[in-house]
Amino acid sequence: MKSLLFGPNPRHTAIRVAVLVTSTVVVFGVILLPVRLSGISMEPTYHDGGLNFANRLAFAWRQPARGDVVAIRMAGPSVVYVKRIVGLPGEHLEITMGTVIIDGVPLAEPTVVYKAPWNVSAVTLGRDEYFVIGDNRAMTAENHDFGRATRERIVGKMLF
Protein backbone atom coordinates (compact mmCIF):
# COMPACT_ATOMS: atom_id res chain seq x y z
CA MET A 1 0.00 0.00 0.00
CA LYS A 2 2.84 2.38 0.86
CA SER A 3 4.51 1.90 -2.53
CA LEU A 4 1.21 2.62 -4.29
CA LEU A 5 0.86 5.94 -2.48
CA PHE A 6 4.45 7.16 -2.57
CA GLY A 7 5.96 5.11 -5.41
CA PRO A 8 9.10 3.04 -5.20
CA ASN A 9 11.12 6.00 -3.81
CA PRO A 10 9.19 7.97 -1.14
CA ARG A 11 12.03 10.47 -0.77
CA HIS A 12 11.82 11.52 -4.44
CA THR A 13 8.06 11.80 -4.16
CA ALA A 14 8.36 14.05 -1.09
CA ILE A 15 10.85 16.28 -2.93
CA ARG A 16 8.53 16.53 -5.95
CA VAL A 17 5.60 17.45 -3.70
CA ALA A 18 7.69 20.12 -1.94
CA VAL A 19 8.82 21.61 -5.26
CA LEU A 20 5.25 21.61 -6.57
CA VAL A 21 3.85 23.29 -3.45
CA THR A 22 6.64 25.90 -3.39
CA SER A 23 6.19 26.66 -7.10
CA THR A 24 2.44 27.03 -6.66
CA VAL A 25 2.85 29.41 -3.71
CA VAL A 26 5.35 31.55 -5.65
CA VAL A 27 3.33 31.65 -8.88
CA PHE A 28 -0.09 32.33 -7.31
CA GLY A 29 1.11 34.27 -4.29
CA VAL A 30 3.67 36.54 -5.90
CA ILE A 31 3.47 36.56 -9.69
CA LEU A 32 -0.17 35.95 -10.71
CA LEU A 33 -3.21 37.57 -9.15
CA PRO A 34 -6.47 35.70 -9.78
CA VAL A 35 -9.23 38.11 -10.82
CA ARG A 36 -12.92 37.19 -11.00
CA LEU A 37 -14.68 39.68 -13.24
CA SER A 38 -17.94 41.16 -12.03
CA GLY A 39 -19.92 43.29 -14.43
CA ILE A 40 -20.09 43.95 -18.14
CA SER A 41 -17.84 47.01 -18.48
CA MET A 42 -15.14 45.04 -20.36
CA GLU A 43 -17.48 43.16 -22.74
CA PRO A 44 -16.85 41.78 -25.35
CA THR A 45 -13.17 41.38 -24.37
CA TYR A 46 -13.90 39.88 -20.92
CA HIS A 47 -17.18 38.40 -19.72
CA ASP A 48 -19.02 38.77 -16.43
CA GLY A 49 -18.06 36.01 -14.00
CA GLY A 50 -14.91 35.01 -15.89
CA LEU A 51 -11.74 34.05 -14.02
CA ASN A 52 -8.53 35.56 -15.31
CA PHE A 53 -5.06 36.33 -14.02
CA ALA A 54 -3.07 39.54 -13.75
CA ASN A 55 0.70 39.28 -14.15
CA ARG A 56 2.13 41.39 -11.31
CA LEU A 57 5.61 41.36 -12.89
CA ALA A 58 4.51 42.62 -16.31
CA PHE A 59 5.53 46.19 -15.53
CA ALA A 60 8.68 45.44 -13.55
CA TRP A 61 10.86 46.22 -16.60
CA ARG A 62 8.58 48.48 -18.63
CA GLN A 63 5.88 51.06 -18.09
CA PRO A 64 2.21 50.34 -18.84
CA ALA A 65 1.33 51.15 -22.46
CA ARG A 66 -1.75 52.35 -24.28
CA GLY A 67 -4.02 49.39 -25.02
CA ASP A 68 -2.83 47.28 -22.08
CA VAL A 69 -5.67 45.70 -20.11
CA VAL A 70 -4.73 46.06 -16.46
CA ALA A 71 -5.94 45.18 -12.99
CA ILE A 72 -6.25 48.28 -10.82
CA ARG A 73 -6.41 48.18 -7.04
CA MET A 74 -9.28 50.39 -5.96
CA ALA A 75 -10.30 49.88 -2.34
CA GLY A 76 -8.52 47.45 -0.08
CA PRO A 77 -6.36 44.49 -1.00
CA SER A 78 -9.08 42.36 -2.60
CA VAL A 79 -10.98 44.84 -4.79
CA VAL A 80 -9.55 45.29 -8.29
CA TYR A 81 -11.07 46.64 -11.48
CA VAL A 82 -10.12 45.48 -14.95
CA LYS A 83 -9.79 48.33 -17.45
CA ARG A 84 -7.93 49.28 -20.62
CA ILE A 85 -5.32 52.05 -20.63
CA VAL A 86 -6.18 54.74 -23.19
CA GLY A 87 -4.30 57.75 -21.82
CA LEU A 88 -0.64 57.99 -20.81
CA PRO A 89 1.15 60.36 -18.42
CA GLY A 90 1.28 63.96 -19.60
CA GLU A 91 -1.33 63.54 -22.34
CA HIS A 92 -4.35 65.77 -22.88
CA LEU A 93 -7.47 63.58 -23.17
CA GLU A 94 -11.17 64.12 -23.77
CA ILE A 95 -14.10 62.01 -24.91
CA THR A 96 -16.40 63.60 -27.51
CA MET A 97 -19.48 61.75 -28.73
CA GLY A 98 -17.94 58.48 -27.57
CA THR A 99 -14.59 58.99 -29.28
CA VAL A 100 -11.46 59.24 -27.15
CA ILE A 101 -9.29 62.12 -28.33
CA ILE A 102 -5.63 62.22 -27.28
CA ASP A 103 -3.76 65.51 -27.82
CA GLY A 104 -6.31 66.44 -30.51
CA VAL A 105 -6.11 63.10 -32.39
CA PRO A 106 -8.97 60.54 -32.29
CA LEU A 107 -7.84 57.21 -30.83
CA ALA A 108 -8.40 54.10 -32.95
CA GLU A 109 -10.03 51.50 -30.68
CA PRO A 110 -10.72 48.23 -32.50
CA THR A 111 -11.76 46.52 -29.23
CA VAL A 112 -14.68 48.91 -28.71
CA VAL A 113 -17.65 47.51 -30.62
CA TYR A 114 -20.45 49.82 -29.44
CA LYS A 115 -20.14 53.45 -28.40
CA ALA A 116 -22.69 55.59 -26.61
CA PRO A 117 -22.36 59.33 -27.23
CA TRP A 118 -20.36 60.05 -24.08
CA ASN A 119 -18.83 63.44 -23.49
CA VAL A 120 -16.08 63.77 -20.90
CA SER A 121 -14.41 67.09 -20.25
CA ALA A 122 -10.78 67.48 -21.21
CA VAL A 123 -8.16 66.45 -18.66
CA THR A 124 -4.39 66.62 -18.66
CA LEU A 125 -2.85 63.59 -16.98
CA GLY A 126 -0.13 64.02 -14.38
CA ARG A 127 3.34 62.53 -14.72
CA ASP A 128 2.26 59.35 -12.88
CA GLU A 129 -1.34 59.09 -14.12
CA TYR A 130 -3.04 56.88 -16.69
CA PHE A 131 -6.58 57.16 -18.03
CA VAL A 132 -8.41 53.84 -17.90
CA ILE A 133 -11.78 52.82 -19.27
CA GLY A 134 -13.73 49.66 -20.11
CA ASP A 135 -14.35 48.34 -23.61
CA ASN A 136 -18.16 48.30 -23.28
CA ARG A 137 -19.01 51.89 -24.18
CA ALA A 138 -22.63 51.02 -24.95
CA MET A 139 -23.27 51.53 -21.23
CA THR A 140 -24.10 55.03 -20.07
CA ALA A 141 -21.18 56.95 -18.62
CA GLU A 142 -22.95 57.12 -15.25
CA ASN A 143 -22.94 53.30 -15.00
CA HIS A 144 -19.28 52.97 -15.95
CA ASP A 145 -16.22 53.38 -13.73
CA PHE A 146 -13.41 55.10 -15.60
CA GLY A 147 -10.90 57.87 -15.19
CA ARG A 148 -7.45 58.53 -13.81
CA ALA A 149 -5.37 55.88 -12.08
CA THR A 150 -1.94 56.43 -10.63
CA ARG A 151 0.87 54.01 -11.48
CA GLU A 152 0.96 52.67 -7.92
CA ARG A 153 -2.65 51.45 -8.24
CA ILE A 154 -1.92 49.37 -11.34
CA VAL A 155 -1.40 45.84 -10.04
CA GLY A 156 -0.51 44.10 -13.29
CA LYS A 157 -1.38 43.25 -16.87
CA MET A 158 -4.16 40.79 -17.61
CA LEU A 159 -2.96 37.57 -19.24
CA PHE A 160 -5.99 36.55 -21.28
mmCIF file with all atom_site columns, C-alpha atoms in Angstrom:
data_model
loop_
_atom_site.group_PDB
_atom_site.id
_atom_site.type_symbol
_atom_site.label_atom_id
_atom_site.label_alt_id
_atom_site.label_comp_id
_atom_site.label_asym_id
_atom_site.label_entity_id
_atom_site.label_seq_id
_atom_site.pdbx_PDB_ins_code
_atom_site.Cartn_x
_atom_site.Cartn_y
_atom_site.Cartn_z
_atom_site.occupancy
_atom_site.B_iso_or_equiv
_atom_site.pdbx_formal_charge
_atom_site.auth_seq_id
_atom_site.auth_comp_id
_atom_site.auth_asym_id
_atom_site.auth_atom_id
_atom_site.pdbx_PDB_model_num
ATOM 1   C CA . MET A 1 1   ? 0.000   0.000  0.000   1.00 0.00 ? 1   MET A CA 1
ATOM 2   C CA . LYS A 1 2   ? 2.844   2.378  0.861   1.00 0.00 ? 2   LYS A CA 1
ATOM 3   C CA . SER A 1 3   ? 4.513   1.902  -2.527  1.00 0.00 ? 3   SER A CA 1
ATOM 4   C CA . LEU A 1 4   ? 1.207   2.621  -4.289  1.00 0.00 ? 4   LEU A CA 1
ATOM 5   C CA . LEU A 1 5   ? 0.861   5.942  -2.479  1.00 0.00 ? 5   LEU A CA 1
ATOM 6   C CA . PHE A 1 6   ? 4.446   7.163  -2.572  1.00 0.00 ? 6   PHE A CA 1
ATOM 7   C CA . GLY A 1 7   ? 5.960   5.114  -5.406  1.00 0.00 ? 7   GLY A CA 1
ATOM 8   C CA . PRO A 1 8   ? 9.102   3.043  -5.203  1.00 0.00 ? 8   PRO A CA 1
ATOM 9   C CA . ASN A 1 9   ? 11.117  5.998  -3.811  1.00 0.00 ? 9   ASN A CA 1
ATOM 10  C CA . PRO A 1 10  ? 9.191   7.968  -1.138  1.00 0.00 ? 10  PRO A CA 1
ATOM 11  C CA . ARG A 1 11  ? 12.028  10.472 -0.773  1.00 0.00 ? 11  ARG A CA 1
ATOM 12  C CA . HIS A 1 12  ? 11.819  11.515 -4.439  1.00 0.00 ? 12  HIS A CA 1
ATOM 13  C CA . THR A 1 13  ? 8.055   11.797 -4.155  1.00 0.00 ? 13  THR A CA 1
ATOM 14  C CA . ALA A 1 14  ? 8.361   14.046 -1.089  1.00 0.00 ? 14  ALA A CA 1
ATOM 15  C CA . ILE A 1 15  ? 10.851  16.282 -2.929  1.00 0.00 ? 15  ILE A CA 1
ATOM 16  C CA . ARG A 1 16  ? 8.527   16.529 -5.949  1.00 0.00 ? 16  ARG A CA 1
ATOM 17  C CA . VAL A 1 17  ? 5.601   17.450 -3.699  1.00 0.00 ? 17  VAL A CA 1
ATOM 18  C CA . ALA A 1 18  ? 7.689   20.119 -1.940  1.00 0.00 ? 18  ALA A CA 1
ATOM 19  C CA . VAL A 1 19  ? 8.819   21.613 -5.260  1.00 0.00 ? 19  VAL A CA 1
ATOM 20  C CA . LEU A 1 20  ? 5.252   21.609 -6.571  1.00 0.00 ? 20  LEU A CA 1
ATOM 21  C CA . VAL A 1 21  ? 3.850   23.286 -3.448  1.00 0.00 ? 21  VAL A CA 1
ATOM 22  C CA . THR A 1 22  ? 6.638   25.895 -3.388  1.00 0.00 ? 22  THR A CA 1
ATOM 23  C CA . SER A 1 23  ? 6.186   26.655 -7.101  1.00 0.00 ? 23  SER A CA 1
ATOM 24  C CA . THR A 1 24  ? 2.436   27.028 -6.661  1.00 0.00 ? 24  THR A CA 1
ATOM 25  C CA . VAL A 1 25  ? 2.855   29.410 -3.715  1.00 0.00 ? 25  VAL A CA 1
ATOM 26  C CA . VAL A 1 26  ? 5.352   31.548 -5.652  1.00 0.00 ? 26  VAL A CA 1
ATOM 27  C CA . VAL A 1 27  ? 3.326   31.650 -8.876  1.00 0.00 ? 27  VAL A CA 1
ATOM 28  C CA . PHE A 1 28  ? -0.091  32.327 -7.311  1.00 0.00 ? 28  PHE A CA 1
ATOM 29  C CA . GLY A 1 29  ? 1.110   34.266 -4.285  1.00 0.00 ? 29  GLY A CA 1
ATOM 30  C CA . VAL A 1 30  ? 3.672   36.539 -5.896  1.00 0.00 ? 30  VAL A CA 1
ATOM 31  C CA . ILE A 1 31  ? 3.465   36.556 -9.694  1.00 0.00 ? 31  ILE A CA 1
ATOM 32  C CA . LEU A 1 32  ? -0.167  35.954 -10.712 1.00 0.00 ? 32  LEU A CA 1
ATOM 33  C CA . LEU A 1 33  ? -3.206  37.567 -9.146  1.00 0.00 ? 33  LEU A CA 1
ATOM 34  C CA . PRO A 1 34  ? -6.467  35.701 -9.779  1.00 0.00 ? 34  PRO A CA 1
ATOM 35  C CA . VAL A 1 35  ? -9.226  38.114 -10.818 1.00 0.00 ? 35  VAL A CA 1
ATOM 36  C CA . ARG A 1 36  ? -12.921 37.193 -10.998 1.00 0.00 ? 36  ARG A CA 1
ATOM 37  C CA . LEU A 1 37  ? -14.683 39.683 -13.244 1.00 0.00 ? 37  LEU A CA 1
ATOM 38  C CA . SER A 1 38  ? -17.936 41.159 -12.033 1.00 0.00 ? 38  SER A CA 1
ATOM 39  C CA . GLY A 1 39  ? -19.924 43.289 -14.431 1.00 0.00 ? 39  GLY A CA 1
ATOM 40  C CA . ILE A 1 40  ? -20.089 43.949 -18.141 1.00 0.00 ? 40  ILE A CA 1
ATOM 41  C CA . SER A 1 41  ? -17.840 47.010 -18.482 1.00 0.00 ? 41  SER A CA 1
ATOM 42  C CA . MET A 1 42  ? -15.139 45.044 -20.361 1.00 0.00 ? 42  MET A CA 1
ATOM 43  C CA . GLU A 1 43  ? -17.478 43.164 -22.735 1.00 0.00 ? 43  GLU A CA 1
ATOM 44  C CA . PRO A 1 44  ? -16.854 41.780 -25.347 1.00 0.00 ? 44  PRO A CA 1
ATOM 45  C CA . THR A 1 45  ? -13.166 41.375 -24.367 1.00 0.00 ? 45  THR A CA 1
ATOM 46  C CA . TYR A 1 46  ? -13.900 39.879 -20.917 1.00 0.00 ? 46  TYR A CA 1
ATOM 47  C CA . HIS A 1 47  ? -17.176 38.398 -19.722 1.00 0.00 ? 47  HIS A CA 1
ATOM 48  C CA . ASP A 1 48  ? -19.019 38.768 -16.430 1.00 0.00 ? 48  ASP A CA 1
ATOM 49  C CA . GLY A 1 49  ? -18.061 36.008 -14.003 1.00 0.00 ? 49  GLY A CA 1
ATOM 50  C CA . GLY A 1 50  ? -14.914 35.010 -15.888 1.00 0.00 ? 50  GLY A CA 1
ATOM 51  C CA . LEU A 1 51  ? -11.742 34.053 -14.016 1.00 0.00 ? 51  LEU A CA 1
ATOM 52  C CA . ASN A 1 52  ? -8.527  35.561 -15.313 1.00 0.00 ? 52  ASN A CA 1
ATOM 53  C CA . PHE A 1 53  ? -5.060  36.329 -14.016 1.00 0.00 ? 53  PHE A CA 1
ATOM 54  C CA . ALA A 1 54  ? -3.069  39.540 -13.754 1.00 0.00 ? 54  ALA A CA 1
ATOM 55  C CA . ASN A 1 55  ? 0.696   39.278 -14.146 1.00 0.00 ? 55  ASN A CA 1
ATOM 56  C CA . ARG A 1 56  ? 2.133   41.389 -11.311 1.00 0.00 ? 56  ARG A CA 1
ATOM 57  C CA . LEU A 1 57  ? 5.611   41.357 -12.885 1.00 0.00 ? 57  LEU A CA 1
ATOM 58  C CA . ALA A 1 58  ? 4.508   42.623 -16.312 1.00 0.00 ? 58  ALA A CA 1
ATOM 59  C CA . PHE A 1 59  ? 5.525   46.193 -15.529 1.00 0.00 ? 59  PHE A CA 1
ATOM 60  C CA . ALA A 1 60  ? 8.679   45.440 -13.555 1.00 0.00 ? 60  ALA A CA 1
ATOM 61  C CA . TRP A 1 61  ? 10.860  46.222 -16.602 1.00 0.00 ? 61  TRP A CA 1
ATOM 62  C CA . ARG A 1 62  ? 8.579   48.482 -18.630 1.00 0.00 ? 62  ARG A CA 1
ATOM 63  C CA . GLN A 1 63  ? 5.876   51.060 -18.088 1.00 0.00 ? 63  GLN A CA 1
ATOM 64  C CA . PRO A 1 64  ? 2.211   50.343 -18.844 1.00 0.00 ? 64  PRO A CA 1
ATOM 65  C CA . ALA A 1 65  ? 1.331   51.155 -22.458 1.00 0.00 ? 65  ALA A CA 1
ATOM 66  C CA . ARG A 1 66  ? -1.753  52.347 -24.283 1.00 0.00 ? 66  ARG A CA 1
ATOM 67  C CA . GLY A 1 67  ? -4.020  49.394 -25.017 1.00 0.00 ? 67  GLY A CA 1
ATOM 68  C CA . ASP A 1 68  ? -2.830  47.280 -22.083 1.00 0.00 ? 68  ASP A CA 1
ATOM 69  C CA . VAL A 1 69  ? -5.669  45.702 -20.108 1.00 0.00 ? 69  VAL A CA 1
ATOM 70  C CA . VAL A 1 70  ? -4.733  46.064 -16.459 1.00 0.00 ? 70  VAL A CA 1
ATOM 71  C CA . ALA A 1 71  ? -5.940  45.181 -12.991 1.00 0.00 ? 71  ALA A CA 1
ATOM 72  C CA . ILE A 1 72  ? -6.249  48.282 -10.823 1.00 0.00 ? 72  ILE A CA 1
ATOM 73  C CA . ARG A 1 73  ? -6.414  48.178 -7.038  1.00 0.00 ? 73  ARG A CA 1
ATOM 74  C CA . MET A 1 74  ? -9.277  50.387 -5.961  1.00 0.00 ? 74  MET A CA 1
ATOM 75  C CA . ALA A 1 75  ? -10.298 49.884 -2.339  1.00 0.00 ? 75  ALA A CA 1
ATOM 76  C CA . GLY A 1 76  ? -8.521  47.452 -0.079  1.00 0.00 ? 76  GLY A CA 1
ATOM 77  C CA . PRO A 1 77  ? -6.365  44.491 -1.002  1.00 0.00 ? 77  PRO A CA 1
ATOM 78  C CA . SER A 1 78  ? -9.076  42.360 -2.604  1.00 0.00 ? 78  SER A CA 1
ATOM 79  C CA . VAL A 1 79  ? -10.976 44.837 -4.789  1.00 0.00 ? 79  VAL A CA 1
ATOM 80  C CA . VAL A 1 80  ? -9.553  45.287 -8.287  1.00 0.00 ? 80  VAL A CA 1
ATOM 81  C CA . TYR A 1 81  ? -11.065 46.636 -11.476 1.00 0.00 ? 81  TYR A CA 1
ATOM 82  C CA . VAL A 1 82  ? -10.119 45.482 -14.947 1.00 0.00 ? 82  VAL A CA 1
ATOM 83  C CA . LYS A 1 83  ? -9.793  48.326 -17.454 1.00 0.00 ? 83  LYS A CA 1
ATOM 84  C CA . ARG A 1 84  ? -7.926  49.277 -20.621 1.00 0.00 ? 84  ARG A CA 1
ATOM 85  C CA . ILE A 1 85  ? -5.319  52.050 -20.628 1.00 0.00 ? 85  ILE A CA 1
ATOM 86  C CA . VAL A 1 86  ? -6.183  54.742 -23.189 1.00 0.00 ? 86  VAL A CA 1
ATOM 87  C CA . GLY A 1 87  ? -4.299  57.751 -21.825 1.00 0.00 ? 87  GLY A CA 1
ATOM 88  C CA . LEU A 1 88  ? -0.637  57.993 -20.811 1.00 0.00 ? 88  LEU A CA 1
ATOM 89  C CA . PRO A 1 89  ? 1.153   60.363 -18.416 1.00 0.00 ? 89  PRO A CA 1
ATOM 90  C CA . GLY A 1 90  ? 1.277   63.959 -19.598 1.00 0.00 ? 90  GLY A CA 1
ATOM 91  C CA . GLU A 1 91  ? -1.328  63.541 -22.343 1.00 0.00 ? 91  GLU A CA 1
ATOM 92  C CA . HIS A 1 92  ? -4.351  65.772 -22.878 1.00 0.00 ? 92  HIS A CA 1
ATOM 93  C CA . LEU A 1 93  ? -7.466  63.581 -23.173 1.00 0.00 ? 93  LEU A CA 1
ATOM 94  C CA . GLU A 1 94  ? -11.173 64.119 -23.770 1.00 0.00 ? 94  GLU A CA 1
ATOM 95  C CA . ILE A 1 95  ? -14.105 62.013 -24.914 1.00 0.00 ? 95  ILE A CA 1
ATOM 96  C CA . THR A 1 96  ? -16.401 63.597 -27.506 1.00 0.00 ? 96  THR A CA 1
ATOM 97  C CA . MET A 1 97  ? -19.484 61.750 -28.732 1.00 0.00 ? 97  MET A CA 1
ATOM 98  C CA . GLY A 1 98  ? -17.943 58.482 -27.566 1.00 0.00 ? 98  GLY A CA 1
ATOM 99  C CA . THR A 1 99  ? -14.592 58.986 -29.279 1.00 0.00 ? 99  THR A CA 1
ATOM 100 C CA . VAL A 1 100 ? -11.455 59.236 -27.146 1.00 0.00 ? 100 VAL A CA 1
ATOM 101 C CA . ILE A 1 101 ? -9.287  62.122 -28.330 1.00 0.00 ? 101 ILE A CA 1
ATOM 102 C CA . ILE A 1 102 ? -5.629  62.224 -27.280 1.00 0.00 ? 102 ILE A CA 1
ATOM 103 C CA . ASP A 1 103 ? -3.759  65.510 -27.823 1.00 0.00 ? 103 ASP A CA 1
ATOM 104 C CA . GLY A 1 104 ? -6.307  66.437 -30.513 1.00 0.00 ? 104 GLY A CA 1
ATOM 105 C CA . VAL A 1 105 ? -6.111  63.102 -32.388 1.00 0.00 ? 105 VAL A CA 1
ATOM 106 C CA . PRO A 1 106 ? -8.974  60.536 -32.290 1.00 0.00 ? 106 PRO A CA 1
ATOM 107 C CA . LEU A 1 107 ? -7.844  57.213 -30.833 1.00 0.00 ? 107 LEU A CA 1
ATOM 108 C CA . ALA A 1 108 ? -8.402  54.096 -32.954 1.00 0.00 ? 108 ALA A CA 1
ATOM 109 C CA . GLU A 1 109 ? -10.029 51.504 -30.682 1.00 0.00 ? 109 GLU A CA 1
ATOM 110 C CA . PRO A 1 110 ? -10.718 48.230 -32.501 1.00 0.00 ? 110 PRO A CA 1
ATOM 111 C CA . THR A 1 111 ? -11.757 46.520 -29.233 1.00 0.00 ? 111 THR A CA 1
ATOM 112 C CA . VAL A 1 112 ? -14.681 48.908 -28.713 1.00 0.00 ? 112 VAL A CA 1
ATOM 113 C CA . VAL A 1 113 ? -17.651 47.508 -30.624 1.00 0.00 ? 113 VAL A CA 1
ATOM 114 C CA . TYR A 1 114 ? -20.445 49.823 -29.444 1.00 0.00 ? 114 TYR A CA 1
ATOM 115 C CA . LYS A 1 115 ? -20.143 53.450 -28.403 1.00 0.00 ? 115 LYS A CA 1
ATOM 116 C CA . ALA A 1 116 ? -22.690 55.585 -26.605 1.00 0.00 ? 116 ALA A CA 1
ATOM 117 C CA . PRO A 1 117 ? -22.358 59.327 -27.229 1.00 0.00 ? 117 PRO A CA 1
ATOM 118 C CA . TRP A 1 118 ? -20.356 60.051 -24.084 1.00 0.00 ? 118 TRP A CA 1
ATOM 119 C CA . ASN A 1 119 ? -18.833 63.440 -23.486 1.00 0.00 ? 119 ASN A CA 1
ATOM 120 C CA . VAL A 1 120 ? -16.080 63.770 -20.899 1.00 0.00 ? 120 VAL A CA 1
ATOM 121 C CA . SER A 1 121 ? -14.414 67.090 -20.246 1.00 0.00 ? 121 SER A CA 1
ATOM 122 C CA . ALA A 1 122 ? -10.784 67.483 -21.209 1.00 0.00 ? 122 ALA A CA 1
ATOM 123 C CA . VAL A 1 123 ? -8.156  66.451 -18.662 1.00 0.00 ? 123 VAL A CA 1
ATOM 124 C CA . THR A 1 124 ? -4.390  66.619 -18.655 1.00 0.00 ? 124 THR A CA 1
ATOM 125 C CA . LEU A 1 125 ? -2.850  63.591 -16.984 1.00 0.00 ? 125 LEU A CA 1
ATOM 126 C CA . GLY A 1 126 ? -0.135  64.024 -14.385 1.00 0.00 ? 126 GLY A CA 1
ATOM 127 C CA . ARG A 1 127 ? 3.337   62.525 -14.716 1.00 0.00 ? 127 ARG A CA 1
ATOM 128 C CA . ASP A 1 128 ? 2.258   59.352 -12.881 1.00 0.00 ? 128 ASP A CA 1
ATOM 129 C CA . GLU A 1 129 ? -1.343  59.087 -14.119 1.00 0.00 ? 129 GLU A CA 1
ATOM 130 C CA . TYR A 1 130 ? -3.038  56.880 -16.688 1.00 0.00 ? 130 TYR A CA 1
ATOM 131 C CA . PHE A 1 131 ? -6.581  57.157 -18.031 1.00 0.00 ? 131 PHE A CA 1
ATOM 132 C CA . VAL A 1 132 ? -8.407  53.838 -17.896 1.00 0.00 ? 132 VAL A CA 1
ATOM 133 C CA . ILE A 1 133 ? -11.785 52.824 -19.270 1.00 0.00 ? 133 ILE A CA 1
ATOM 134 C CA . GLY A 1 134 ? -13.730 49.665 -20.105 1.00 0.00 ? 134 GLY A CA 1
ATOM 135 C CA . ASP A 1 135 ? -14.351 48.344 -23.609 1.00 0.00 ? 135 ASP A CA 1
ATOM 136 C CA . ASN A 1 136 ? -18.163 48.302 -23.281 1.00 0.00 ? 136 ASN A CA 1
ATOM 137 C CA . ARG A 1 137 ? -19.013 51.889 -24.176 1.00 0.00 ? 137 ARG A CA 1
ATOM 138 C CA . ALA A 1 138 ? -22.626 51.019 -24.950 1.00 0.00 ? 138 ALA A CA 1
ATOM 139 C CA . MET A 1 139 ? -23.274 51.532 -21.230 1.00 0.00 ? 139 MET A CA 1
ATOM 140 C CA . THR A 1 140 ? -24.103 55.032 -20.073 1.00 0.00 ? 140 THR A CA 1
ATOM 141 C CA . ALA A 1 141 ? -21.179 56.955 -18.622 1.00 0.00 ? 141 ALA A CA 1
ATOM 142 C CA . GLU A 1 142 ? -22.954 57.118 -15.249 1.00 0.00 ? 142 GLU A CA 1
ATOM 143 C CA . ASN A 1 143 ? -22.936 53.300 -14.999 1.00 0.00 ? 143 ASN A CA 1
ATOM 144 C CA . HIS A 1 144 ? -19.278 52.969 -15.951 1.00 0.00 ? 144 HIS A CA 1
ATOM 145 C CA . ASP A 1 145 ? -16.218 53.384 -13.728 1.00 0.00 ? 145 ASP A CA 1
ATOM 146 C CA . PHE A 1 146 ? -13.407 55.098 -15.598 1.00 0.00 ? 146 PHE A CA 1
ATOM 147 C CA . GLY A 1 147 ? -10.897 57.872 -15.190 1.00 0.00 ? 147 GLY A CA 1
ATOM 148 C CA . ARG A 1 148 ? -7.447  58.534 -13.815 1.00 0.00 ? 148 ARG A CA 1
ATOM 149 C CA . ALA A 1 149 ? -5.366  55.884 -12.083 1.00 0.00 ? 149 ALA A CA 1
ATOM 150 C CA . THR A 1 150 ? -1.935  56.425 -10.629 1.00 0.00 ? 150 THR A CA 1
ATOM 151 C CA . ARG A 1 151 ? 0.873   54.006 -11.479 1.00 0.00 ? 151 ARG A CA 1
ATOM 152 C CA . GLU A 1 152 ? 0.956   52.670 -7.917  1.00 0.00 ? 152 GLU A CA 1
ATOM 153 C CA . ARG A 1 153 ? -2.654  51.452 -8.237  1.00 0.00 ? 153 ARG A CA 1
ATOM 154 C CA . ILE A 1 154 ? -1.922  49.369 -11.343 1.00 0.00 ? 154 ILE A CA 1
ATOM 155 C CA . VAL A 1 155 ? -1.400  45.839 -10.041 1.00 0.00 ? 155 VAL A CA 1
ATOM 156 C CA . GLY A 1 156 ? -0.515  44.095 -13.285 1.00 0.00 ? 156 GLY A CA 1
ATOM 157 C CA . LYS A 1 157 ? -1.383  43.252 -16.865 1.00 0.00 ? 157 LYS A CA 1
ATOM 158 C CA . MET A 1 158 ? -4.157  40.789 -17.614 1.00 0.00 ? 158 MET A CA 1
ATOM 159 C CA . LEU A 1 159 ? -2.964  37.568 -19.237 1.00 0.00 ? 159 LEU A CA 1
ATOM 160 C CA . PHE A 1 160 ? -5.990  36.552 -21.280 1.00 0.00 ? 160 PHE A CA 1
#
